[in-house]
Coordinates of C-alpha atoms and ligand atoms in Angstrom, one line a residue:
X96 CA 0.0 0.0 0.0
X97 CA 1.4 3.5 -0.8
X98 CA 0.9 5.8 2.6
X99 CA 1.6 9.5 2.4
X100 CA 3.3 9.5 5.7
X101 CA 1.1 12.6 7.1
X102 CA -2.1 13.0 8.6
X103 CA -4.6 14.9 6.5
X104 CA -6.3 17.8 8.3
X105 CA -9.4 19.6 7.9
X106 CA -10.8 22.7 9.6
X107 CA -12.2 21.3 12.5
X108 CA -9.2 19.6 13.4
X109 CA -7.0 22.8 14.1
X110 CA -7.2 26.1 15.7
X111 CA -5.0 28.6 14.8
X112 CA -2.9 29.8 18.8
X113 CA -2.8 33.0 19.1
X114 CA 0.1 35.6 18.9
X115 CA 1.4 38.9 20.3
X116 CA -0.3 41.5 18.2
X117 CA -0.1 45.6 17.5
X118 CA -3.2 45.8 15.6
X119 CA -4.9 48.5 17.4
X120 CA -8.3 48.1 15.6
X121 CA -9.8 45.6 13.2
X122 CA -10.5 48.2 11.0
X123 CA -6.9 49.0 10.4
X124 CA -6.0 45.5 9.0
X125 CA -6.7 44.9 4.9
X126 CA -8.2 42.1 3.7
X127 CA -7.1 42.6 0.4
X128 CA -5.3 40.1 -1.9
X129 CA -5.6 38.6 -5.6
X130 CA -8.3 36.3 -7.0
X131 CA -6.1 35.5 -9.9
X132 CA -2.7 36.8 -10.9
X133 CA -4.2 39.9 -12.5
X134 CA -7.3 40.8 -10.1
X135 CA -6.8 42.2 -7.2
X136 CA -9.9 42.0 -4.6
X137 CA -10.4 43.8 -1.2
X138 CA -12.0 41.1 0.2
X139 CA -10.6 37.6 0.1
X140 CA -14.5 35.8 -1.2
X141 CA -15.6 34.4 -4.0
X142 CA -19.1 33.2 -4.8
X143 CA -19.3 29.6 -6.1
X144 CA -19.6 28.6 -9.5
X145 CA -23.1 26.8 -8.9
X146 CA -26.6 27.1 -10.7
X147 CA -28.3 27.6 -7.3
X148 CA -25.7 30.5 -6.0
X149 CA -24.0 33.1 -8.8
X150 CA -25.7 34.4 -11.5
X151 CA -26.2 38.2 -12.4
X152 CA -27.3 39.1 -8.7
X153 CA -25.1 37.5 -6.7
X154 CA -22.3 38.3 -9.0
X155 CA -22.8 42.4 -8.8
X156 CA -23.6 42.1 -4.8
X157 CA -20.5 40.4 -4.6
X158 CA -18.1 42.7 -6.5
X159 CA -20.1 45.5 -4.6
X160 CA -19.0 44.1 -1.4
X161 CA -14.8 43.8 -2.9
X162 CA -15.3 40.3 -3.4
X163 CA -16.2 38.8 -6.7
X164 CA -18.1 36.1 -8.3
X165 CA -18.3 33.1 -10.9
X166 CA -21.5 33.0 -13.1
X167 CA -21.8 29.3 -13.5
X168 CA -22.2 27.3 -17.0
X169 CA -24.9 25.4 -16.4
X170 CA -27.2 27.5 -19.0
X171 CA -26.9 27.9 -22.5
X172 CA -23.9 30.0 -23.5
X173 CA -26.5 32.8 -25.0
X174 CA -27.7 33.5 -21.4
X175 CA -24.4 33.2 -19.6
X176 CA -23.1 35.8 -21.6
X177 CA -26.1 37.8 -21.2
X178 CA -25.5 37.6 -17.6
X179 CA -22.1 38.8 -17.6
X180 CA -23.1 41.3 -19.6
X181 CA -25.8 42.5 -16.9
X182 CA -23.0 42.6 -14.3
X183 CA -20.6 44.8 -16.7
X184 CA -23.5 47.3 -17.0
X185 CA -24.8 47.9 -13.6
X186 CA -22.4 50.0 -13.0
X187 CA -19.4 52.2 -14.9
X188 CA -17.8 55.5 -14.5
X189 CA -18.4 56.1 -18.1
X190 CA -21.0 56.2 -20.4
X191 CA -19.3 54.7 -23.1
X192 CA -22.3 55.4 -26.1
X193 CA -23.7 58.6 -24.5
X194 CA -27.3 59.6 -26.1
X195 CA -26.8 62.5 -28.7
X196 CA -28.9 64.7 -30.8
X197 CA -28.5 66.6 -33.7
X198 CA -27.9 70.7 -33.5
X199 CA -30.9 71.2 -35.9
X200 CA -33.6 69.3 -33.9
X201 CA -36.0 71.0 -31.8
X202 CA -36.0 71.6 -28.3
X203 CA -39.3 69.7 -28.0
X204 CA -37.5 66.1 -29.6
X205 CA -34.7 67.2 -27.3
X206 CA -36.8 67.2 -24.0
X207 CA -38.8 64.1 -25.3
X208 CA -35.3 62.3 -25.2
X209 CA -34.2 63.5 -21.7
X210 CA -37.7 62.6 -20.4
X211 CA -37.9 58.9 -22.1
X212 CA -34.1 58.1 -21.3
X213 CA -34.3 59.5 -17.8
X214 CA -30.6 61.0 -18.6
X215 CA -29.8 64.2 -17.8
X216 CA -27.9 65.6 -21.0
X217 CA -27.5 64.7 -24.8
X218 CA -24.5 65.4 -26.7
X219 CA -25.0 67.6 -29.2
X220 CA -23.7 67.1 -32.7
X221 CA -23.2 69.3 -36.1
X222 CA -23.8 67.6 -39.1
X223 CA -20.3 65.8 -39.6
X224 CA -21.5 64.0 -36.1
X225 CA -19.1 66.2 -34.6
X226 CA -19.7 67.4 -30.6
X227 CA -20.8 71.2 -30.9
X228 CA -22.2 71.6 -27.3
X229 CA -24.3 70.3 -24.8
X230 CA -28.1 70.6 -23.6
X231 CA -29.2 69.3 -20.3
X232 CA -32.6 69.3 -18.4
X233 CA -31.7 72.6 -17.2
X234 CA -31.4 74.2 -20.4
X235 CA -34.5 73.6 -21.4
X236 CA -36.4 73.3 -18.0
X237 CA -38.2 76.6 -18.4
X238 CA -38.1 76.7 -22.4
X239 CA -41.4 78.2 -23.5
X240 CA -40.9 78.1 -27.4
X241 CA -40.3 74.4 -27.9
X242 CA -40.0 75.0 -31.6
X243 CA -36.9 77.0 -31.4
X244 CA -33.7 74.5 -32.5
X245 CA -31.4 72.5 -29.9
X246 CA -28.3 74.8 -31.2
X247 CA -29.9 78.2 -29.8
X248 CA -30.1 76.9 -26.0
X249 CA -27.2 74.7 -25.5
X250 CA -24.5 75.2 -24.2
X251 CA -21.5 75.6 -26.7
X252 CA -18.6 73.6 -26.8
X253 CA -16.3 76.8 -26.1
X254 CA -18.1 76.8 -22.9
X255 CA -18.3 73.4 -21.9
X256 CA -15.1 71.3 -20.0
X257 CA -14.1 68.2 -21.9
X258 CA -11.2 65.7 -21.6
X259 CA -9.5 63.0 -23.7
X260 CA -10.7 59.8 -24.1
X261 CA -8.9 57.5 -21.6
X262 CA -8.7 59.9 -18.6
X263 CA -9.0 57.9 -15.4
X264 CA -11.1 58.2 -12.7
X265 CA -9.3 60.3 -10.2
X266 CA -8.6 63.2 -13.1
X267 CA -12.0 63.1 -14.0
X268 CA -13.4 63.5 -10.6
X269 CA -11.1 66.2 -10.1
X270 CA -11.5 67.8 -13.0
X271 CA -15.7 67.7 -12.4
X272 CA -15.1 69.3 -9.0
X273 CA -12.4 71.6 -10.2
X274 CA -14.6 73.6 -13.0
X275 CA -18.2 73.1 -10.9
X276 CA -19.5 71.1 -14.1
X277 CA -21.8 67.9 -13.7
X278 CA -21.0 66.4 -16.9
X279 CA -17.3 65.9 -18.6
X280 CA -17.6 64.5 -22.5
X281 CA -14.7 62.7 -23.2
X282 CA -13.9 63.9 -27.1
X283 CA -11.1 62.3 -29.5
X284 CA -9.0 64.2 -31.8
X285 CA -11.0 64.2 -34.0
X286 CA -14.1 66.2 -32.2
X287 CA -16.0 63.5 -31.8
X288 CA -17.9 62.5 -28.7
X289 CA -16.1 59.2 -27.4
X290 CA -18.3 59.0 -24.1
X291 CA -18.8 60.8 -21.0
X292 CA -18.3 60.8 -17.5
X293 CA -20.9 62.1 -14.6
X294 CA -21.1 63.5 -11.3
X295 CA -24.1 61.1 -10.6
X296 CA -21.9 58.0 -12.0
X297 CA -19.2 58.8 -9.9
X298 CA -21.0 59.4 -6.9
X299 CA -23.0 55.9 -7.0
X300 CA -19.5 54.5 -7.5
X301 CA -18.2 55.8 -4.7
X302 CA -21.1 54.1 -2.6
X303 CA -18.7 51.4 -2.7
X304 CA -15.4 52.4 -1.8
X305 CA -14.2 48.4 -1.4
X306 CA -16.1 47.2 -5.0
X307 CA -13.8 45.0 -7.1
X308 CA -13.7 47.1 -10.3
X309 CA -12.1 47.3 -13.6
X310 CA -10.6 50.2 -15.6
X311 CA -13.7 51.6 -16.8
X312 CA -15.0 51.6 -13.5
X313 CA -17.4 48.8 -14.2
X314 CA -17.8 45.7 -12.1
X315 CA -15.7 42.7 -12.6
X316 CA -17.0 39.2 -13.0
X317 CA -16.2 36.0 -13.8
X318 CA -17.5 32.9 -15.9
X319 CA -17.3 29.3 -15.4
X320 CA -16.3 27.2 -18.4
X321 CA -16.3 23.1 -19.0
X322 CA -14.1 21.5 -20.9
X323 CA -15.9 20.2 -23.9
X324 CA -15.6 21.1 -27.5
X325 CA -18.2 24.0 -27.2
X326 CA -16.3 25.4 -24.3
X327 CA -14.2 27.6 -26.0
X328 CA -17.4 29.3 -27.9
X329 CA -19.2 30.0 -24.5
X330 CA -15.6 31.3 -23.1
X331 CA -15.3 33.5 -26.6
X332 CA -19.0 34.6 -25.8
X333 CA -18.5 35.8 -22.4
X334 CA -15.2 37.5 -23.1
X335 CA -16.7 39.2 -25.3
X336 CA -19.6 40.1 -23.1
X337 CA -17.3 42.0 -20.6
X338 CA -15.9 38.8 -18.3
X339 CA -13.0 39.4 -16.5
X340 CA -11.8 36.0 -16.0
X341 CA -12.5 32.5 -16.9
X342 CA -13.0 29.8 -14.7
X343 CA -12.1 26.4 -16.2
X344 CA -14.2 23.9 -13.7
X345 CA -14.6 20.3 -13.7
X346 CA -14.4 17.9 -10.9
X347 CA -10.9 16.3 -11.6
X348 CA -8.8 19.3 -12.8
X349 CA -5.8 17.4 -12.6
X350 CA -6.5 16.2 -15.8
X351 CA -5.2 15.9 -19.2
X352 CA -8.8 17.8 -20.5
X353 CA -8.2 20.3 -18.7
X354 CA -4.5 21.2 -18.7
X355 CA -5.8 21.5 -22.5
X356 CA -7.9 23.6 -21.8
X357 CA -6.3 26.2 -20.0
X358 CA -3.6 26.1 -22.6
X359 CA -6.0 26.5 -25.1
X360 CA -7.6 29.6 -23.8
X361 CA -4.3 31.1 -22.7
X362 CA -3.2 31.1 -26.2
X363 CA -6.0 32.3 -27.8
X364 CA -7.1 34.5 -25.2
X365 CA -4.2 35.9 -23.8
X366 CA -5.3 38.6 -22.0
X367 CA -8.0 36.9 -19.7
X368 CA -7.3 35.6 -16.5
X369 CA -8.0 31.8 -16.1
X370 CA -8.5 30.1 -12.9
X371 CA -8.6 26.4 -13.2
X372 CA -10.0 23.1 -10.8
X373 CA -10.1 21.9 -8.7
X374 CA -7.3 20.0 -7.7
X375 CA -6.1 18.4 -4.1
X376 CA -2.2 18.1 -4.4
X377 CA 0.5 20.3 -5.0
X378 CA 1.2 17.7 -8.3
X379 CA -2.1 19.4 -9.7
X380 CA -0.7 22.8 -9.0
X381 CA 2.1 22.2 -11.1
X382 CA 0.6 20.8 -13.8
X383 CA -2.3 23.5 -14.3
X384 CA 0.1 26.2 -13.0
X385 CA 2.9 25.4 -15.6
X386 CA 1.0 25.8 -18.6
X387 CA -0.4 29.9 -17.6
X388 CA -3.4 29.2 -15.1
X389 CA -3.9 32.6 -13.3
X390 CA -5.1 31.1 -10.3
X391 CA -6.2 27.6 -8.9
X392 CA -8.9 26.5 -7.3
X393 CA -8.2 23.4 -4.6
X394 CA -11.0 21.1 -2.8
X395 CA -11.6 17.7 -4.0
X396 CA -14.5 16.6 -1.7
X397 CA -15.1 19.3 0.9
X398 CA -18.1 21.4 -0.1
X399 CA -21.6 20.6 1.6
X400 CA -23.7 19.3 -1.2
X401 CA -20.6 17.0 -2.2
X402 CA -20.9 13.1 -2.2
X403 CA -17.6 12.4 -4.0
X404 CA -15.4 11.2 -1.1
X405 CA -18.3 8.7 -0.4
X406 CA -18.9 7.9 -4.1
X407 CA -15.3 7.4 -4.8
X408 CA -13.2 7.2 -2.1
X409 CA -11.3 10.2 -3.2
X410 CA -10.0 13.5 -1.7
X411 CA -8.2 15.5 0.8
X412 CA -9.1 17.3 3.9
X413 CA -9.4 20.2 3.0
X414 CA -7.0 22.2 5.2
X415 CA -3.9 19.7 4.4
X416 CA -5.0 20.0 0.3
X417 CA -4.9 23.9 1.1
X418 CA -2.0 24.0 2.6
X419 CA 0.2 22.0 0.7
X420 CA -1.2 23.4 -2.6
X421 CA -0.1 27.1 -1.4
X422 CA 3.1 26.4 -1.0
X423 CA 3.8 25.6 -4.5
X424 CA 1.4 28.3 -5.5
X425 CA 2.7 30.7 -3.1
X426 CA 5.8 29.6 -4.9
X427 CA 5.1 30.2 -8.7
X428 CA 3.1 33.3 -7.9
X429 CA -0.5 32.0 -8.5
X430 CA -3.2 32.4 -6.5
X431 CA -4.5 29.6 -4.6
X432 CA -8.2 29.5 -3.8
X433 CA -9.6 27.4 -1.2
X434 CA -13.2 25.8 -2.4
X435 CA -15.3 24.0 -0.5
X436 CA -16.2 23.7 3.2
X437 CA -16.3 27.0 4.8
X438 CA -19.0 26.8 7.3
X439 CA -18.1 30.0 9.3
X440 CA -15.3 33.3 9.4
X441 CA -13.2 31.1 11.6
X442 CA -13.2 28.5 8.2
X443 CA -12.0 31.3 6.4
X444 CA -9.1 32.5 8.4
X445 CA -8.4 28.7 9.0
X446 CA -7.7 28.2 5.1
X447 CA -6.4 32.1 4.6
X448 CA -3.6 31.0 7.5
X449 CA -3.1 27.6 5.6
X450 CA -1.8 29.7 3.1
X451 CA -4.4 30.4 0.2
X452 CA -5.7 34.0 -1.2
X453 CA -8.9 33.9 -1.2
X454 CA -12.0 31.3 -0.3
X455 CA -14.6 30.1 -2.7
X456 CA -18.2 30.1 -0.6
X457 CA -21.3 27.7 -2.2
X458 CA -23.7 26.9 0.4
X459 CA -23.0 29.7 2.8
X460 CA -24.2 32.3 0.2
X461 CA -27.2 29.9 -1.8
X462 CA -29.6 30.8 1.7
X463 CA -29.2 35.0 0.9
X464 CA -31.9 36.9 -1.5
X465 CA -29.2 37.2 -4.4
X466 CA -28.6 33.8 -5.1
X467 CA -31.4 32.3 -8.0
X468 CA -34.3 30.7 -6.8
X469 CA -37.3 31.6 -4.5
X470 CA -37.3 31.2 -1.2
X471 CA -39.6 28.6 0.5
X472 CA -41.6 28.2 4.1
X473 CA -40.9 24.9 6.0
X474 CA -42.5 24.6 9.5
X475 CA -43.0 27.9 9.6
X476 CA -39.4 28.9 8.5
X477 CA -37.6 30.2 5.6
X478 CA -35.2 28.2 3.4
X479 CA -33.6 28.1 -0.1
X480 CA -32.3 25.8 -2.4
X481 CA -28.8 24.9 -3.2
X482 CA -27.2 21.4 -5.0
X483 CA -24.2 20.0 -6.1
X484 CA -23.5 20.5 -9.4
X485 CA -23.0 17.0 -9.8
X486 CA -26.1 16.2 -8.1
X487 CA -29.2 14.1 -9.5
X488 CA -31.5 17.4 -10.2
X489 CA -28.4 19.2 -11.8
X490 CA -27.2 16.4 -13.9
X491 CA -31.4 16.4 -15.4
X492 CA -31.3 20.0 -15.7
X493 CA -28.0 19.9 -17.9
X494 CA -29.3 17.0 -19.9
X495 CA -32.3 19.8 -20.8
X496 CA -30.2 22.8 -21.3
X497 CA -28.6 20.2 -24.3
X498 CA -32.0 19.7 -25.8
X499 CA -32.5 16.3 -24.0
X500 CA -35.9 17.1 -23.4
X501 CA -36.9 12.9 -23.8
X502 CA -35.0 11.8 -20.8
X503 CA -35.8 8.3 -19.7
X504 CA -36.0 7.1 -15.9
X505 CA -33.6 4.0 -17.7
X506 CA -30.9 7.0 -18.4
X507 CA -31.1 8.3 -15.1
X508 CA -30.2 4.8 -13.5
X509 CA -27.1 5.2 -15.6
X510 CA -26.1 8.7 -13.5
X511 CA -24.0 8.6 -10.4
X512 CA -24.3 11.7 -8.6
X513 CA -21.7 13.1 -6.5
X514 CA -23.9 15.8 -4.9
X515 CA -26.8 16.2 -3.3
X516 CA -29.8 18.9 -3.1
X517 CA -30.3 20.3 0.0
X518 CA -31.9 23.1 1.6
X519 CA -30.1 26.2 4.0
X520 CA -31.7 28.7 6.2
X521 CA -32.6 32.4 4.2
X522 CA -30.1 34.7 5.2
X523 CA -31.6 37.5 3.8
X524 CA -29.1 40.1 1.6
X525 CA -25.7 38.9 1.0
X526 CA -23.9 42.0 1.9
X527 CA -24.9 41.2 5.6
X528 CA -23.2 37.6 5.2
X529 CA -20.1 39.1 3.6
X530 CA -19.8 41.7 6.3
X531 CA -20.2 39.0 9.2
X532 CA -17.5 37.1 7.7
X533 CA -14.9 39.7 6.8
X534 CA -15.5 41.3 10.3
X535 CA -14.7 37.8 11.8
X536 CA -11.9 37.7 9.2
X537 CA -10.7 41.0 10.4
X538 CA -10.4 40.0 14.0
X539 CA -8.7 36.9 13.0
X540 CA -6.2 38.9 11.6
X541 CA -6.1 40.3 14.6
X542 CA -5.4 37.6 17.0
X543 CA -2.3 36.8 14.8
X544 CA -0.9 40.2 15.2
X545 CA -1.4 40.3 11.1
X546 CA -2.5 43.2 9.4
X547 CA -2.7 41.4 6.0
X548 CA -3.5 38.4 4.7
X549 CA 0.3 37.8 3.5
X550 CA 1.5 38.4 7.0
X551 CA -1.1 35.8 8.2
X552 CA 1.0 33.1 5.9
X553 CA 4.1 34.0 7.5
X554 CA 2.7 33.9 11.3
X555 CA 0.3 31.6 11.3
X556 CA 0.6 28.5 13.6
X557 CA -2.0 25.6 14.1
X558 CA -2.8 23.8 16.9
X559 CA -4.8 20.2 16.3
X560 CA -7.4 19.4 18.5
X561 CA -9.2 16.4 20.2
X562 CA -13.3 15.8 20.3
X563 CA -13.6 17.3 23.1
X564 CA -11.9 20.7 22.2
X565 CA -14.2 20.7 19.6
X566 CA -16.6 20.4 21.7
X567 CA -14.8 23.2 23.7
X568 CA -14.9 25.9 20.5
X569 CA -19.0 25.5 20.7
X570 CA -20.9 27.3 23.3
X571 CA -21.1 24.9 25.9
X572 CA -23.3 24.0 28.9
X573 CA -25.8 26.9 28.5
X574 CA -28.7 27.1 26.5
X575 CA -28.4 29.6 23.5
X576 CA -31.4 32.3 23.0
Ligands
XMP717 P1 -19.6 24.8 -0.1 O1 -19.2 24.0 1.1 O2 -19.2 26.3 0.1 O3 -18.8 24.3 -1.3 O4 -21.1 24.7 -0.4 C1 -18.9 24.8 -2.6 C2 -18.1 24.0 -3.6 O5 -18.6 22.6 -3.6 C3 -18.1 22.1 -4.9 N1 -19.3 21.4 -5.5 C4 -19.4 20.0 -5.6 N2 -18.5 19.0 -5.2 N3 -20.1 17.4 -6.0 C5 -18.8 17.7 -5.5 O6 -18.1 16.8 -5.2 C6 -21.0 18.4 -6.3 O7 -22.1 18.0 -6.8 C7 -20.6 19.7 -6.1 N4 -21.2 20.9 -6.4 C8 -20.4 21.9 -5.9 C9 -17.7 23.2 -5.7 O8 -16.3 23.2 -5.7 C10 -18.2 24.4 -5.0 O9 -17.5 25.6 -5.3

């Protein structure tokens, strides 16, 4: 029999001993660190690939919060793109395709646009569609001849503040509070109106300071991909809608499919991030990290809905996976991301201290209003839905989603699912679960004396624990309210 000598740990088998500390105040710690090799987040969450927990919602809440999330795959590649493109929208501190009118309209079509678009301004262009002024609400707001021409109450382009296309945020802001102006059109060099940038834009940006953003100001996101030969076409797709990553995610990811796969996509998409799983051993790193993954995803076995340790007799607790895996991510630079398992904050500093950037979260999120599906009454109380993606109900769903609409019960026999459907208490918002978690997070930092999450690698020391500590870490001999 081949042993690895060691004992595999999981979560509930260590606590991490506490250590002098300086920290005066949780809030002075960061919690930021890097989702991939190219996306930095400022807080160390992601939501979980899985048709019951990130689509469109749960992706923008997510990002809001500094986290991010992974649309999952498990829809036609139409509608996951769609998605990613509803994410990429919500939110931008341009207006990359500003609304624009024509000097020679009227006033009246001009105030019929503002009213119907519910924007505050239109561009205003001669007829070689170049930007001759501006006219807002205000200009026209007490406008009694609506039959007099756009060009005669605007304001003109000698009076108005523009900048170049490409301006970043900061200028911008300071260049809207500098000149007292509301809007700044962002004109090439060739006078024409490239986009513009708001007061109002910027201000709903700045609701969230910690929001996990790209250059444009827009909200990043990422989307799941399989392996199979139409993989690359939904990947293409949701590039192309706006995703900021790809997530290459089968069960086995220490695999000769996909290893292909992430070389595939890093070639012919070389500017996209791809995180790829999930794997259990530092072995796996290598392999997906040596041909350009971006990040890796480890857990074979320890998410809540998962069955395959049972069904197959494979995995590794998922502290020791963690663990081991960072060090040869830590290593080769790439983000190690610890899926599966966490049940609380303590979870997360557990597998943070183990040595990996940031913690994928499925079951802990599926109970909270952004994740899809309605929420249902059981004895009084309020649950939702989430499953394994290998799960019985998942694996019929996919077979539909591929136009399998003549399932037979004899095909199903043939189906061994390694998940199960289950249902979690509502949570209500997600926002409230993230800022439980990254406040626990934040005092765990704390009780290492680590004000980031890389000085938590270097200082952090486990302890393992018998039955009876565990028993210990509960609330114990009282009665809880
Ligand atoms: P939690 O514990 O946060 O775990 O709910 C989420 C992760 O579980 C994995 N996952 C599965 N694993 N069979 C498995 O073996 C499944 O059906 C299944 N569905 C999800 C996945 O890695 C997810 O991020």
């Amino acid at each position: 029999m081949n042993l690895r000598p060691h004992v595999g740990l999981t979560f509930d088998d260590v606590l991490l001993v506490p250590k002098r500390s300086a920290i005066k105040s949780r809030s002075l710690v960061s919690t930021s660190t890097y989702f991939s090799r190219g996306i930095q987040i400022a807080v160390p969450i992601v939501s979980a690939n899985m048709d019951t927990v990130t689509e469109a919602p749960m992706a923008i809440a997510m990002a809001r919060a500094g986290g991010i999330g992974v649309i999952h795959r498990f829809m036609p590649i139409k509608k996951q793109a769609l998605q990613i493109s509803r994410v990429k929208r919500v939110e931008s501190f341009i207006v990359e395709d500003p609304l624009v009118i024509s000097a020679d309209a009227k006033v009246s079509d001009a105030r019929q646009m503002l009213e119907d678009t519910k924007v505050g301004g239109l561009g205003v262009l001669d007829s070689q569609a170049k930007l001759i002024g501006l006219i807002t609400t205000r200009d026209i707001l007490l406008e009694t001849n609506l039959n007099i021409l756009v060009k005669d109450v605007m304001t003109t382009l000698d009076r108005l503040v523009t900048a170049p296309v490409g301006i970043s945020m900061e200028e911008a802001r300071a260049q809207l509070h500098k000149r007292g102006v509301e809007k700044l059109p962002l004109v090439d060099e060739h006078g024409t109106l490239q986009g513009m940038i708001t007061t109002k834009d910027i201000i709903k940006l700045e609701k969230h300071p910690d929001a996990t953003k790209d250059e444009k100001g827009r909200l990043r996101v990422a989307a799941a991909v399989g392996v199979r030969d139409n993989d690359f076409e939904r990947a293409l797709a949701c590039v192309n809608a706006g995703a900021d990553a790809l997530v290459v995610d089968i069960a086995h990811g220490h695999s000769d499919m996909a290893i292909k796969m992430v070389q595939q996509l890093k070639r012919r998409l070389p500017d996209v991030d791809v995180i790829a799983g999930n794997v259990a051993t530092p072995e796996g790193v290598h392999d997906l990290a040596s041909v350009g993954a971006d990040g890796i995803k480890v857990g074979v076995g320890p998410g809540s809905t998962c069955v395959t340790r049972s069904v197959t007799g494979f995995g590794v607790p998922q502290l020791t996976a963690v663990s081991e895996c960072s060090k040869d991510g830590q290593a080769s630079g790439v983000p190690i991301l610890a899926d599966g398992g966490i049940r609380t904050s303590g979870d997360i500093v557990k597998a943070l201290g183990a040595g990996a950037s940031a913690v994928m979260v499925g079951s802990l999120l599926a109970g909270t209003d952004e994740s899809p599906g309605a929420v249902i009454v059981r004895g009084g109380r309020r649950y939702k839905i989430v499953r394994g993606m290998a799960s019985l109900t998942a694996n019929i769903h996919r077979r539909e989603i591929d136009g399998h609409t003549d399932v037979h019960p004899t095909d199903l026999e043939q189906v061994i699912p390694e998940g199960v459907e289950a249902i979690v208490p509502y949570r209500g918002g997600a926002k409230e679960t993230i800022i439980q978690l990254v406040g626990g997070l934040r005092s765990g930092l704390s009780y290492c004396g680590a004000n980031t999450i890389q000085s938590l690698w270097e200082s952090a020391e486990f302890i393992r624990i018998t039955p009876a500590g565990m028993i210990e870490n509960e609330h114990h001999d009282v009665q809880a309210v």
